[in-house]
Short mmCIF file of C-alpha atoms and ligand atoms in Angstrom, two decimals:
data_model
loop_
_atom_site.label_atom_id
_atom_site.label_comp_id
_atom_site.label_asym_id
_atom_site.label_seq_id
_atom_site.Cartn_x
_atom_site.Cartn_y
_atom_site.Cartn_z
CA MET A 1 -14.87 -7.10 23.58
CA SER A 2 -13.97 -8.69 20.68
CA ALA A 3 -15.91 -8.46 17.01
CA LYS A 4 -17.05 -10.36 14.77
CA LEU A 5 -16.71 -8.88 10.89
CA LYS A 6 -18.36 -9.51 7.67
CA SER A 7 -15.57 -11.70 6.24
CA GLY A 8 -15.67 -13.88 9.58
CA HIS A 9 -12.64 -12.47 11.07
CA VAL A 10 -12.65 -12.12 14.84
CA ALA A 11 -11.18 -8.76 15.53
CA VAL A 12 -9.86 -8.66 19.17
CA PRO A 13 -8.08 -5.30 21.27
CA LEU A 14 -4.49 -5.78 22.19
CA GLU A 15 -4.23 -6.51 25.56
CA LYS A 16 -3.40 -3.04 27.37
CA GLU A 17 0.34 -4.16 27.47
CA GLU A 18 1.08 -5.16 23.84
CA LEU A 19 -0.60 -1.56 23.09
CA SER A 20 0.95 0.34 25.34
CA GLN A 21 4.51 -0.94 23.70
CA LEU A 22 2.98 -0.33 20.54
CA GLU A 23 1.39 2.92 21.22
CA VAL A 24 5.32 4.56 22.80
CA LEU A 25 6.60 3.78 19.57
CA MET A 26 4.15 4.64 16.88
CA ARG A 27 1.83 7.35 18.37
CA SER A 28 -0.93 6.55 15.91
CA CYS A 29 -1.46 3.61 17.96
CA SER A 30 -3.08 5.66 20.70
CA GLU A 31 -6.52 5.48 20.05
CA GLY A 32 -6.27 1.45 19.83
CA VAL A 33 -5.77 -1.59 17.46
CA VAL A 34 -7.97 -4.54 16.94
CA ARG A 35 -5.83 -7.85 15.84
CA LEU A 36 -7.60 -10.39 13.03
CA ASP A 37 -7.88 -13.73 13.00
CA PRO A 38 -7.10 -15.63 11.41
CA GLY A 39 -4.15 -13.70 9.59
CA ARG A 40 -3.36 -11.47 12.46
CA TRP A 41 -3.67 -8.44 10.23
CA LEU A 42 -3.97 -5.60 12.43
CA LEU A 43 -6.49 -1.97 12.22
CA HIS A 44 -6.99 0.33 14.03
CA THR A 45 -9.58 0.19 16.02
CA PRO A 46 -11.66 3.21 14.69
CA SER A 47 -11.87 1.45 10.94
CA LEU A 48 -13.62 -1.45 11.48
CA ASN A 49 -16.52 -0.53 10.08
CA LEU A 50 -14.48 0.82 6.90
CA VAL A 51 -13.29 -3.10 6.87
CA ASP A 52 -16.62 -4.16 6.81
CA ASN A 53 -17.67 -2.17 3.59
CA ILE A 54 -14.61 -2.66 1.72
CA TYR A 55 -15.56 -6.03 2.19
CA GLU A 56 -19.21 -5.57 1.54
CA HIS A 57 -18.60 -3.57 -1.84
CA LYS A 58 -19.75 -4.27 -4.95
CA TYR A 59 -16.86 -4.53 -7.17
CA ARG A 60 -17.28 -4.40 -10.94
CA PRO A 61 -15.99 -6.39 -13.75
CA SER A 62 -14.16 -3.34 -14.91
CA ASP A 63 -12.28 -3.09 -11.44
CA LEU A 64 -9.01 -3.48 -11.24
CA ILE A 65 -7.40 -3.55 -7.53
CA ILE A 66 -3.86 -2.68 -6.76
CA MET A 67 -2.89 -4.87 -4.03
CA ALA A 68 0.50 -4.48 -2.23
CA TYR A 69 2.08 -4.41 1.40
CA PRO A 70 2.75 -0.55 2.11
CA LYS A 71 5.75 0.66 0.77
CA CYS A 72 5.74 -2.43 -2.00
CA GLY A 73 5.71 -0.20 -4.78
CA THR A 74 1.55 0.79 -4.58
CA THR A 75 2.21 4.46 -5.88
CA TRP A 76 4.07 3.55 -9.01
CA ALA A 77 1.95 0.73 -9.87
CA GLN A 78 -1.25 2.82 -9.87
CA GLU A 79 0.00 5.17 -12.00
CA ILE A 80 1.64 2.64 -14.45
CA VAL A 81 -1.98 1.16 -14.47
CA TRP A 82 -4.14 4.42 -14.81
CA THR A 83 -1.95 5.73 -17.42
CA MET A 84 -1.73 2.34 -18.90
CA ARG A 85 -5.71 2.37 -19.04
CA ASN A 86 -6.87 5.63 -18.83
CA ASN A 87 -4.17 8.09 -20.24
CA PRO A 88 -1.99 5.76 -22.76
CA ASP A 89 -1.26 8.98 -25.21
CA LEU A 90 0.28 11.24 -22.27
CA ASP A 91 -2.67 14.09 -22.65
CA HIS A 92 -5.89 12.94 -20.44
CA PRO A 93 -6.23 16.39 -18.78
CA GLU A 94 -6.95 14.85 -15.10
CA ALA A 95 -3.43 13.09 -15.40
CA ASN A 96 -1.63 15.71 -13.55
CA ASP A 97 -5.03 15.21 -10.35
CA GLN A 98 -3.28 14.06 -7.86
CA VAL A 99 -2.95 9.54 -7.91
CA ILE A 100 -5.50 9.05 -4.81
CA PHE A 101 -8.30 10.69 -6.94
CA ARG A 102 -7.96 8.94 -10.17
CA SER A 103 -6.96 5.54 -8.38
CA PRO A 104 -8.82 6.06 -5.00
CA PHE A 105 -6.86 4.34 -1.80
CA LEU A 106 -10.22 1.75 -0.56
CA GLU A 107 -8.79 2.36 3.15
CA ALA A 108 -7.12 6.24 3.25
CA ASP A 109 -9.61 6.99 5.70
CA THR A 110 -8.28 4.43 8.03
CA TYR A 111 -5.24 6.91 8.64
CA THR A 112 -7.39 10.02 7.95
CA LEU A 113 -9.77 8.99 11.21
CA SER A 114 -7.42 9.07 14.07
CA ARG A 115 -7.17 12.21 16.37
CA HIS A 116 -3.55 12.32 15.06
CA HIS A 117 -5.19 13.66 11.66
CA PRO A 118 -6.42 16.92 12.28
CA PRO A 119 -9.78 17.04 10.34
CA PHE A 120 -9.57 18.49 6.82
CA GLU A 121 -10.41 21.79 6.49
CA GLU A 122 -13.26 22.48 4.22
CA ASP A 123 -11.36 23.94 1.27
CA HIS A 124 -9.02 21.01 1.54
CA PRO A 125 -8.91 18.82 -2.01
CA VAL A 126 -10.57 16.15 -0.13
CA PRO A 127 -13.51 17.44 1.44
CA GLN A 128 -13.75 19.82 -1.99
CA ALA A 129 -13.81 16.13 -4.33
CA PHE A 130 -16.13 14.68 -1.91
CA ARG A 131 -18.89 17.77 -1.30
CA LYS A 132 -18.90 18.18 -5.68
CA ALA A 133 -19.14 14.11 -5.83
CA PHE A 134 -21.94 14.00 -3.09
CA PRO A 135 -23.55 17.58 -2.55
CA GLN A 136 -26.42 16.29 -0.24
CA ARG A 137 -24.17 14.13 2.00
CA GLU A 138 -23.86 15.40 6.00
CA ASP A 139 -22.22 12.32 6.86
CA THR A 140 -18.30 13.17 6.13
CA LYS A 141 -16.87 10.36 7.96
CA ASN A 142 -14.96 7.57 5.42
CA MET A 143 -14.72 10.50 2.39
CA PHE A 144 -11.95 8.35 0.49
CA PHE A 145 -14.28 4.94 0.62
CA SER A 146 -17.05 7.56 -1.32
CA LEU A 147 -14.92 8.86 -3.28
CA ALA A 148 -13.82 5.22 -4.29
CA GLU A 149 -17.24 4.39 -4.43
CA GLY A 150 -18.51 6.43 -7.09
CA SER A 151 -15.32 7.33 -8.87
CA PRO A 152 -16.02 6.24 -12.98
CA ASP A 153 -15.35 3.06 -14.91
CA PRO A 154 -12.95 1.37 -15.42
CA ARG A 155 -11.67 2.27 -11.63
CA SER A 156 -7.74 1.25 -10.61
CA MET A 157 -8.01 1.01 -6.66
CA LYS A 158 -5.70 0.53 -4.47
CA THR A 159 -5.30 -1.35 -1.07
CA HIS A 160 -3.01 -2.67 1.28
CA LEU A 161 -5.30 -4.80 3.00
CA SER A 162 -4.47 -8.82 2.09
CA LEU A 163 -7.08 -10.64 -0.25
CA SER A 164 -8.59 -12.56 2.52
CA LEU A 165 -10.11 -9.34 3.54
CA PHE A 166 -12.03 -8.98 0.10
CA PRO A 167 -15.31 -10.95 -0.72
CA GLU A 168 -14.19 -14.33 -1.37
CA ASP A 169 -15.53 -14.56 -5.65
CA LEU A 170 -13.31 -10.86 -5.63
CA LEU A 171 -11.19 -12.73 -8.56
CA GLU A 172 -14.34 -14.41 -10.46
CA THR A 173 -15.64 -10.78 -10.72
CA CYS A 174 -12.54 -8.33 -11.29
CA LYS A 175 -8.89 -8.08 -11.91
CA VAL A 176 -5.66 -7.66 -9.12
CA LEU A 177 -2.78 -7.33 -9.64
CA TYR A 178 -0.04 -7.02 -6.93
CA VAL A 179 3.01 -6.09 -6.06
CA ALA A 180 5.71 -7.86 -4.06
CA ARG A 181 9.40 -6.33 -2.93
CA ASN A 182 12.05 -7.79 -1.35
CA PRO A 183 10.77 -7.70 2.44
CA LEU A 184 14.50 -6.02 3.59
CA ASP A 185 13.71 -2.97 1.30
CA VAL A 186 10.21 -2.95 2.24
CA CYS A 187 11.38 -2.37 6.26
CA ILE A 188 14.00 0.21 5.24
CA SER A 189 11.63 1.93 3.31
CA PHE A 190 8.57 1.59 6.05
CA PHE A 191 10.85 2.84 8.66
CA HIS A 192 11.03 6.00 6.82
CA HIS A 193 7.62 6.62 5.97
CA CYS A 194 6.21 5.51 9.42
CA ARG A 195 8.53 8.83 10.68
CA HIS A 196 7.32 10.75 8.21
CA PHE A 197 4.09 10.72 7.54
CA ILE A 198 2.27 11.63 11.02
CA VAL A 199 -0.34 9.65 10.39
CA ARG A 200 1.90 7.19 11.70
CA ASP A 201 4.02 8.99 13.98
CA PHE A 202 7.25 6.69 14.46
CA ARG A 203 9.29 7.81 17.12
CA GLY A 204 11.80 5.06 17.77
CA THR A 205 15.10 3.64 16.45
CA LEU A 206 15.77 1.09 13.29
CA ASP A 207 16.58 -1.51 15.38
CA GLN A 208 12.87 -1.00 17.23
CA PHE A 209 11.29 -0.59 13.95
CA VAL A 210 13.34 -3.71 12.40
CA ASP A 211 11.60 -5.49 15.60
CA LEU A 212 8.21 -4.46 14.82
CA PHE A 213 8.21 -5.51 11.27
CA ILE A 214 9.49 -9.08 12.00
CA GLN A 215 7.26 -9.18 14.96
CA ASP A 216 3.64 -8.55 12.87
CA LYS A 217 2.98 -5.40 15.16
CA LEU A 218 2.85 -2.95 11.80
CA ILE A 219 -0.20 -1.89 10.40
CA PRO A 220 -1.50 -3.26 8.22
CA GLY A 221 -0.17 -6.64 9.72
CA PRO A 222 1.90 -9.74 8.75
CA TYR A 223 4.13 -9.08 5.51
CA LEU A 224 4.70 -12.87 5.10
CA GLN A 225 1.29 -13.65 5.91
CA HIS A 226 0.20 -10.96 3.16
CA LEU A 227 2.67 -12.54 -0.08
CA LYS A 228 1.43 -15.79 0.91
CA GLU A 229 -2.35 -15.01 0.43
CA ALA A 230 -1.45 -13.28 -2.40
CA TRP A 231 1.22 -16.76 -4.09
CA ALA A 232 -1.44 -19.12 -3.33
CA LYS A 233 -3.47 -16.94 -6.32
CA LYS A 234 -0.60 -16.52 -8.25
CA ASP A 235 -1.73 -18.42 -11.56
CA HIS A 236 -5.18 -17.23 -11.17
CA LYS A 237 -5.95 -15.73 -14.66
CA ASN A 238 -7.73 -12.79 -13.13
CA PHE A 239 -4.57 -12.35 -11.00
CA HIS A 240 -1.09 -10.93 -12.09
CA PHE A 241 1.85 -10.93 -9.47
CA VAL A 242 4.50 -8.72 -10.15
CA PHE A 243 8.37 -7.89 -8.23
CA TYR A 244 9.22 -4.67 -7.67
CA GLU A 245 12.86 -5.76 -8.25
CA ASP A 246 11.39 -6.84 -11.79
CA LEU A 247 9.85 -3.32 -12.74
CA LYS A 248 13.12 -1.77 -11.82
CA GLU A 249 15.31 -4.11 -14.05
CA ASP A 250 12.93 -5.05 -17.22
CA PRO A 251 10.19 -2.28 -17.59
CA LEU A 252 9.55 -3.33 -20.76
CA THR A 253 8.84 -7.28 -20.33
CA GLU A 254 6.91 -6.59 -17.62
CA LEU A 255 4.77 -3.94 -19.17
CA LYS A 256 4.04 -6.12 -21.89
CA LYS A 257 2.86 -8.77 -19.36
CA LEU A 258 0.34 -6.29 -17.93
CA ASP A 259 -0.68 -5.11 -21.38
CA GLY A 260 -2.06 -8.55 -22.34
CA PHE A 261 -3.42 -9.05 -18.30
CA LEU A 262 -5.10 -5.69 -18.58
CA GLU A 263 -6.28 -6.05 -22.17
CA THR A 264 -4.85 -2.53 -22.80
CA GLY A 265 -3.61 -3.85 -26.71
CA LEU A 266 -0.74 -0.94 -26.47
CA SER A 267 1.83 -0.90 -29.28
CA GLU A 268 5.88 -0.77 -28.07
CA ASP A 269 6.13 2.33 -28.57
CA LYS A 270 3.82 3.64 -26.65
CA ILE A 271 4.15 1.03 -23.74
CA LYS A 272 8.24 2.90 -23.86
CA LYS A 273 6.73 6.13 -23.37
CA ILE A 274 4.80 5.21 -20.34
CA ILE A 275 7.84 3.72 -18.65
CA ASP A 276 9.42 6.88 -19.41
CA TYR A 277 6.43 8.88 -18.23
CA THR A 278 6.19 6.91 -14.37
CA SER A 279 10.26 6.67 -13.79
CA PHE A 280 10.63 7.51 -10.49
CA SER A 281 12.38 10.72 -12.11
CA ALA A 282 9.56 11.59 -14.09
CA MET A 283 6.73 10.93 -10.83
CA LYS A 284 8.94 12.42 -8.28
CA SER A 285 9.10 15.80 -10.92
CA ARG A 286 5.47 15.79 -10.31
CA ASP A 287 4.67 15.34 -7.47
CA THR A 288 2.89 17.72 -4.97
CA GLU A 289 1.75 18.09 -1.59
CA THR A 290 0.64 14.78 0.67
CA LEU A 291 -2.94 14.89 1.11
CA VAL A 292 -2.05 14.53 4.63
CA PRO A 293 0.76 16.15 6.96
CA THR A 294 4.13 15.28 6.97
CA ARG A 295 7.00 16.05 9.20
CA GLN A 296 9.16 18.20 6.61
CA GLU A 297 12.63 17.44 8.98
CA VAL A 298 12.40 13.95 8.14
CA ALA A 299 11.50 14.43 4.29
CA LYS A 300 14.54 16.89 3.83
CA GLU A 301 16.79 14.32 5.40
CA THR A 302 15.26 11.59 3.35
CA GLY A 303 13.67 12.50 0.02
CA GLY A 304 10.82 12.79 1.02
CA PHE A 305 7.86 10.15 -0.39
CA PHE A 306 9.82 9.53 -3.23
CA ARG A 307 12.38 8.80 -1.35
CA LYS A 308 15.74 6.29 -3.68
CA GLY A 309 12.64 4.26 -5.64
CA GLU A 310 15.76 1.30 -5.65
CA SER A 311 16.37 -2.00 -5.00
CA GLY A 312 18.78 -3.34 -2.89
CA ASP A 313 18.68 0.24 -0.46
CA TRP A 314 18.67 -1.98 2.76
CA LYS A 315 22.42 -2.52 2.39
CA VAL A 316 22.95 0.82 2.94
CA LEU A 317 21.09 0.99 6.79
CA LEU A 318 20.58 -2.60 7.71
CA THR A 319 23.39 -3.51 9.68
CA PRO A 320 24.78 -7.39 9.98
CA GLU A 321 22.87 -8.35 12.62
CA GLN A 322 19.24 -6.58 11.39
CA GLU A 323 19.53 -8.27 8.31
CA ARG A 324 20.33 -11.40 9.86
CA LYS A 325 17.40 -11.57 11.70
CA ILE A 326 14.68 -10.35 8.99
CA MET A 327 16.31 -13.71 7.02
CA MET A 328 15.79 -15.91 9.29
CA TRP A 329 12.22 -14.60 10.04
CA MET A 330 11.59 -14.44 6.05
CA GLU A 331 13.30 -18.19 5.86
CA SER A 332 10.88 -19.26 8.30
CA GLY A 333 7.85 -17.58 6.94
CA LEU A 334 7.94 -18.25 3.85
CA LYS A 335 9.50 -22.33 3.92
CA GLY A 336 7.64 -24.91 1.44
CA MET A 337 7.44 -22.20 -0.89
CA ASN A 338 9.21 -21.21 -4.20
CA LEU A 339 9.07 -17.59 -3.71
CA LYS A 340 11.98 -15.61 -3.98
CA PHE A 341 13.38 -12.21 -4.05
CA LYS A 342 15.89 -10.81 -6.33
CA HIS A 343 18.88 -8.31 -3.93
CA MET A 344 18.99 -10.29 -0.79
CA ARG A 345 22.18 -10.56 -0.30
CA ARG A 346 24.84 -7.51 0.22
CA GLU A 347 27.56 -8.11 -2.56
S1 LIG B 401 2.61 3.37 0.02
O1 LIG B 401 2.74 4.92 1.54
O2 LIG B 401 2.60 2.51 1.18
O3 LIG B 401 1.49 3.66 -0.38
O4 LIG B 401 3.87 3.44 -0.56
P1 LIG B 401 4.30 2.48 -1.81
O5 LIG B 401 3.97 3.55 -3.16
O6 LIG B 401 3.70 0.68 -1.64
O7 LIG B 401 5.78 2.35 -2.05
C1 LIG B 401 6.90 3.49 -2.39
C2 LIG B 401 8.08 2.72 -2.26
O8 LIG B 401 8.55 3.23 -3.79
C3 LIG B 401 9.14 4.00 -4.51
N1 LIG B 401 8.95 4.67 -5.94
C4 LIG B 401 9.16 4.11 -7.04
N2 LIG B 401 10.05 3.34 -7.24
C5 LIG B 401 10.39 3.41 -8.33
N3 LIG B 401 9.91 3.94 -9.69
C6 LIG B 401 9.03 4.58 -9.41
N4 LIG B 401 8.64 5.04 -10.19
C7 LIG B 401 8.37 4.95 -7.91
N5 LIG B 401 7.34 5.30 -7.44
C8 LIG B 401 7.44 5.26 -6.07
C9 LIG B 401 8.93 5.04 -3.51
O9 LIG B 401 9.93 5.69 -3.40
C10 LIG B 401 9.16 4.22 -1.94
O10 LIG B 401 9.97 3.44 -1.91
P2 LIG B 401 11.89 3.75 -0.95
O11 LIG B 401 12.62 2.78 -0.80
O12 LIG B 401 11.04 4.32 0.31
O13 LIG B 401 12.19 5.08 -1.97
#
């Protein structure tokens, strides 16, 4: 049965055959997956109402939405933005709280609603934060989203959903920071992520993962369409498009641009300190346990969530054939767009 979303998208459940193909490789899909059109976005079936909530939410002028396809450096951008806006002197008492509480992940519940995620114990930080914020509430279905709704201004919120799943007037209401990353690196980082996080539970090979990636069969759907929607808005005054590769290569220039966009008015000295504070090694050293279950054996093998934090790491793992497939998919999907990524060649 199809369903119509508040955004106007039509959600159609994946057919049995397609779903079972996916389920074999990605057990988290066992509760059903829907495809939204237009856009071909994919969602876990139990999270449809959450996407409606996100669409209908009243965004505020002081909100900043950090938008990116998974593994493009969203968490890094969250930490940079939150620090620039809330902790420029690096002395905020909540700076060591989990980033997800300071800079909420709008659709995080989509992963924890699944039976692949055991219900949170009462003493887990998420229900504890929820109880503290909403002592009277009995319905605990979308705890992450409720925490995002209730968090104080100015809110810096993360999403992997694409622009078209938000209200049409989003950019007239608040600002959006978009982070894009070389698709070859995104594919490798996503592969490790889906093996690491039990809420994804990928059990296949890299070859199988590459095929799912270029066939747009990974939740939240097609990376190239995600990029297209963002690229179309790149000149909007409330939209700031940044490349992961540029942040790595020249963080000072990128953070100065961000300072202008966010209107934070920080001195070069403060920006330099924030660059050190949000470097890969600094963030990895502050990293505490993830809030959702992970496979420790994968973390040991790969380095965990803060895995490598490099550009061009795909060269180590992708075979020439896998690289060729991704390049062909990119060339045809991004045809006619002047969107170029760095570190796309082996030399
Ligand atoms: S998620 O789970 O989709 O939200 O992941 P996301 O945060 O978007 O991306 C994770 C990748 O970003 C790397 N990362 C960083 N790179 C450079 N500097 C800093 N500070 C940083 N923090 C996170 C992280 O290591 C993942 O990339 P890979 O290539 O897997 O290392």
